[in-house]
Amino acid sequence: MRLHRYLYAAFSTAALAFAIAPAISHASIVIGATRIIYDAAGGEQTVRLTNKGESPSLVQTWLDTGAVQAERGTLEVPFVVSPPMSRVDPGKSQTLRIIHSGEPMPQDRESVFWLNVLDVPARPAANSENFLQFSFRSRIKLFFRPAGLAGTAAQAPAQLTWQLATKDSQPILQVSNPTPYHVSFAAVELATGGQTLAVQEPGMLAPFETRALTLPRAATASSGTRVRYQFVNDYGGITEEEAALQGPSR
């Protein structure tokens, strides 16, 4: 799965010193997973953070519902992350515990949240008068999976249905997910008439969602048209499927 990472910079009072090669702080905290599956039947989940750098890091952690810019104080999520703040020394690890608060959640489908890890490296030594310091924010998905869902997450991608359609006179690739599981795409392409048309940033398909994916140029379906798609499994690995394209609709 793709790890979303954001960069924050804090300049010293001598900000222009960047032009004369200042000391730079780099991200050092590594998350020991690319996604978290919170199985309701299994209770709390843990994830390990490791400092691969050479200096201590202050780490802040929280969950959100997908809004990257949301203020932490305004977020309402049915989970507790412990500890929310910690110091991680070089070569050491910190285990995060993620605990469901008990608030009601949909029981007929998965729900998705995002774990945020903000890595604030130590300030350079006092004699580093000119410096540019970075803080790195990484985000990975957390899927809350209720007990008793039909089928399995591994079976969901093969159950997707694909159809070539038009919207506002433009060709689109319409995909429907009849399952209670999310499907996170790594790549989607349409193979037709000796051509391969790749969909840009296909993203994630929610449970029971039908969505239109934009094709880069006009496409027509023939009897041999196939859809090839790669998706991220529960372990963060990439798996590939291929499916027949249903007839065009308008």
Coordinates of C-alpha atoms in Angstrom, one line a residue:
M1 CA 0.0 0.0 0.0
R2 CA 1.1 3.6 -0.6
L3 CA 2.5 5.3 2.5
H4 CA 1.3 8.9 2.6
R5 CA 4.0 11.2 3.9
Y6 CA 3.9 15.0 4.4
L7 CA 6.7 17.3 5.0
Y8 CA 6.8 20.3 7.5
A9 CA 9.8 22.7 7.7
A10 CA 10.8 25.0 10.5
F11 CA 13.5 27.6 9.7
S12 CA 16.0 29.1 12.1
T13 CA 16.2 32.8 12.4
A14 CA 18.9 32.7 9.8
A15 CA 16.5 31.2 7.2
L16 CA 18.5 32.4 4.3
A17 CA 21.3 30.2 5.5
F18 CA 19.7 27.5 3.4
A19 CA 21.7 28.9 0.5
I20 CA 24.9 28.1 2.3
A21 CA 24.3 24.4 3.0
P22 CA 22.8 24.3 6.5
A23 CA 22.5 21.2 8.6
I24 CA 19.3 19.3 7.8
S25 CA 17.2 17.0 10.0
H26 CA 15.8 13.9 8.3
A27 CA 12.9 11.6 9.2
S28 CA 14.0 8.6 11.1
I29 CA 10.8 6.9 12.4
V30 CA 9.7 3.8 10.5
I31 CA 6.2 2.4 10.9
G32 CA 6.2 -1.4 11.1
A33 CA 3.2 -1.9 8.9
T34 CA 1.7 -0.3 5.7
R35 CA -1.9 -0.9 7.0
I36 CA -3.7 -2.0 10.1
I37 CA -6.6 -4.5 10.1
Y38 CA -8.6 -4.1 13.3
D39 CA -10.5 -7.3 13.6
A40 CA -13.4 -6.7 16.0
A41 CA -13.3 -10.2 17.1
G42 CA -9.6 -10.0 18.1
G43 CA -9.6 -6.8 20.2
E44 CA -7.0 -4.1 20.3
Q45 CA -4.2 -3.9 17.7
T46 CA -0.6 -2.8 18.0
V47 CA 1.9 -1.3 15.6
R48 CA 5.6 -0.8 16.2
L49 CA 7.5 2.4 15.5
T50 CA 11.3 2.2 15.2
N51 CA 13.9 5.0 15.2
K52 CA 16.3 4.2 12.4
G53 CA 18.1 7.6 12.8
E54 CA 21.0 8.7 14.9
S55 CA 19.2 11.1 17.2
P56 CA 16.0 11.0 19.4
S57 CA 12.6 11.8 17.9
L58 CA 9.5 13.2 19.5
V59 CA 6.6 11.2 18.0
Q60 CA 3.0 12.3 18.1
T61 CA 0.2 9.9 17.0
W62 CA -3.5 10.2 16.3
L63 CA -6.3 8.9 14.1
D64 CA -8.6 10.7 11.7
T65 CA -11.4 9.8 9.3
G66 CA -9.6 10.9 6.1
A67 CA -9.4 14.7 6.3
V68 CA -5.7 15.4 6.0
Q69 CA -5.9 19.0 7.2
A70 CA -8.4 18.4 10.1
E71 CA -7.4 19.9 13.4
R72 CA -6.6 17.2 15.9
G73 CA -8.7 18.9 18.6
T74 CA -11.8 18.6 16.4
L75 CA -11.5 15.0 15.5
E76 CA -14.0 12.4 16.8
V77 CA -12.9 8.9 16.2
P78 CA -14.0 5.7 18.1
F79 CA -10.5 4.7 19.0
V80 CA -7.8 5.6 21.5
V81 CA -4.1 5.5 20.5
S82 CA -1.6 5.0 23.3
P83 CA 0.7 6.6 23.9
P84 CA -0.3 9.7 21.9
M85 CA 3.2 11.2 22.4
S86 CA 6.5 9.6 23.1
R87 CA 10.3 10.0 22.8
V88 CA 12.0 7.3 20.7
D89 CA 15.7 7.1 21.0
P90 CA 18.0 6.0 18.2
G91 CA 17.8 2.2 17.6
K92 CA 14.8 1.9 19.9
S93 CA 11.2 1.1 19.3
Q94 CA 7.8 2.2 20.6
T95 CA 4.7 0.0 20.4
L96 CA 1.4 1.8 19.9
R97 CA -1.8 0.3 21.2
I98 CA -5.0 1.1 19.3
I99 CA -8.1 0.4 21.3
H100 CA -11.8 0.6 20.2
S101 CA -13.6 2.9 22.6
G102 CA -16.8 0.9 22.3
E103 CA -18.8 3.4 20.4
P104 CA -21.2 1.9 17.8
M105 CA -19.8 1.2 14.4
P106 CA -21.4 -0.1 11.2
Q107 CA -21.7 -3.9 11.4
D108 CA -22.5 -4.7 7.8
R109 CA -19.2 -3.4 6.3
E110 CA -15.7 -2.3 7.0
S111 CA -14.9 1.3 8.2
V112 CA -11.7 3.1 7.3
F113 CA -9.6 5.5 9.4
W114 CA -6.1 6.9 9.1
L115 CA -3.2 6.5 11.7
N116 CA -1.0 9.6 11.7
V117 CA 2.6 9.5 12.9
L118 CA 4.3 12.9 13.2
D119 CA 8.1 12.6 13.5
V120 CA 9.8 15.6 15.1
P121 CA 13.6 15.1 15.0
A122 CA 15.8 16.6 17.7
R123 CA 17.1 20.1 17.2
P124 CA 20.6 20.2 15.8
A125 CA 23.5 20.8 18.2
A126 CA 23.9 24.4 19.5
N127 CA 26.8 25.0 17.3
S128 CA 24.7 24.4 14.2
E129 CA 23.8 28.1 13.9
N130 CA 22.2 27.7 10.5
F131 CA 19.8 24.8 10.0
L132 CA 16.7 23.7 8.2
Q133 CA 14.6 21.3 10.4
F134 CA 11.9 19.0 8.9
S135 CA 9.1 17.2 10.6
F136 CA 7.6 14.3 8.7
R137 CA 4.0 13.2 9.0
S138 CA 3.2 9.7 7.7
R139 CA -0.3 8.2 7.4
I140 CA -1.4 4.6 7.0
K141 CA -4.9 3.2 6.8
L142 CA -6.7 1.4 9.6
F143 CA -9.6 -0.9 8.6
F144 CA -12.1 -1.8 11.3
R145 CA -13.5 -5.2 10.3
P146 CA -16.7 -6.3 12.1
A147 CA -17.2 -9.9 13.0
G148 CA -19.4 -12.0 10.7
L149 CA -19.0 -10.2 7.4
A150 CA -19.8 -12.3 4.3
G151 CA -16.9 -13.7 2.4
T152 CA -13.3 -12.5 3.0
A153 CA -11.3 -9.5 2.1
A154 CA -9.1 -11.7 -0.1
Q155 CA -12.1 -12.7 -2.2
A156 CA -13.5 -9.2 -2.7
P157 CA -11.3 -8.0 -5.6
A158 CA -12.4 -10.9 -7.8
Q159 CA -16.1 -10.0 -7.2
L160 CA -15.8 -6.5 -8.7
T161 CA -17.7 -5.8 -11.9
W162 CA -16.4 -3.6 -14.7
Q163 CA -18.2 -1.7 -17.4
L164 CA -17.3 0.8 -20.1
A165 CA -19.7 3.7 -20.1
T166 CA -19.8 7.4 -21.1
K167 CA -20.3 10.5 -18.9
D168 CA -20.6 14.0 -20.4
S169 CA -19.5 12.4 -23.7
Q170 CA -16.3 11.1 -22.2
P171 CA -15.4 7.4 -21.8
I172 CA -15.3 6.1 -18.2
L173 CA -14.6 2.8 -16.7
Q174 CA -17.3 2.0 -14.1
V175 CA -16.4 -0.4 -11.3
S176 CA -18.8 -1.7 -8.7
N177 CA -18.0 -3.4 -5.4
P178 CA -20.8 -5.7 -4.1
T179 CA -18.8 -6.7 -1.0
P180 CA -18.5 -5.3 2.5
Y181 CA -14.7 -4.9 2.1
H182 CA -12.6 -2.0 0.8
V183 CA -10.4 -2.6 -2.2
S184 CA -7.3 -0.5 -2.5
F185 CA -6.0 -0.3 -6.1
A186 CA -2.3 -0.1 -6.9
A187 CA -3.0 0.0 -10.7
V188 CA -5.9 -0.4 -13.1
E189 CA -5.6 -0.7 -16.9
L190 CA -7.9 -1.5 -19.8
A191 CA -6.6 -3.8 -22.5
T192 CA -8.5 -3.3 -25.7
G193 CA -7.8 -3.5 -29.5
G194 CA -4.1 -4.0 -28.9
Q195 CA -3.9 -1.0 -26.7
T196 CA -3.4 -0.6 -23.0
L197 CA -5.1 2.4 -21.3
A198 CA -4.0 3.0 -17.7
V199 CA -6.2 4.7 -15.2
Q200 CA -4.4 7.4 -13.2
E201 CA -4.6 7.2 -9.4
P202 CA -7.5 4.7 -9.2
G203 CA -7.5 5.0 -5.4
M204 CA -9.7 2.9 -3.1
L205 CA -13.2 1.5 -3.6
A206 CA -15.4 1.5 -0.6
P207 CA -17.8 -1.3 0.3
F208 CA -20.9 -1.4 -1.9
E209 CA -19.6 1.6 -3.9
T210 CA -19.9 2.1 -7.6
R211 CA -17.5 4.6 -9.0
A212 CA -16.4 6.0 -12.4
L213 CA -12.7 5.9 -13.3
T214 CA -11.6 8.4 -16.0
L215 CA -9.8 6.9 -19.0
P216 CA -7.0 9.0 -20.6
R217 CA -8.5 8.9 -24.1
A218 CA -11.4 7.4 -26.0
A219 CA -11.8 3.6 -25.6
T220 CA -14.1 1.1 -27.2
A221 CA -15.0 -2.4 -26.0
S222 CA -14.6 -5.5 -28.1
S223 CA -15.1 -9.2 -27.3
G224 CA -11.5 -9.5 -26.1
T225 CA -11.4 -6.4 -23.9
R226 CA -10.1 -7.1 -20.4
V227 CA -9.5 -5.2 -17.2
R228 CA -6.2 -5.8 -15.4
Y229 CA -5.9 -4.5 -11.9
Q230 CA -3.5 -4.7 -9.0
F231 CA -4.7 -4.3 -5.4
V232 CA -3.1 -4.2 -1.9
N233 CA -3.9 -7.2 0.3
D234 CA -4.2 -7.3 4.1
Y235 CA -0.4 -7.8 4.4
G236 CA 0.6 -4.8 2.3
G237 CA 1.5 -7.0 -0.7
I238 CA 0.4 -6.4 -4.3
T239 CA -1.9 -9.0 -5.9
E240 CA -3.1 -9.0 -9.5
E241 CA -6.5 -9.9 -11.0
E242 CA -8.0 -9.8 -14.5
A243 CA -11.7 -9.6 -15.4
A244 CA -13.8 -9.4 -18.5
L245 CA -15.4 -6.1 -19.3
Q246 CA -19.1 -6.0 -19.4
G247 CA -20.9 -4.4 -22.4
P248 CA -21.0 -0.6 -22.8
S249 CA -23.8 1.4 -21.2
R250 CA -24.9 5.0 -21.7

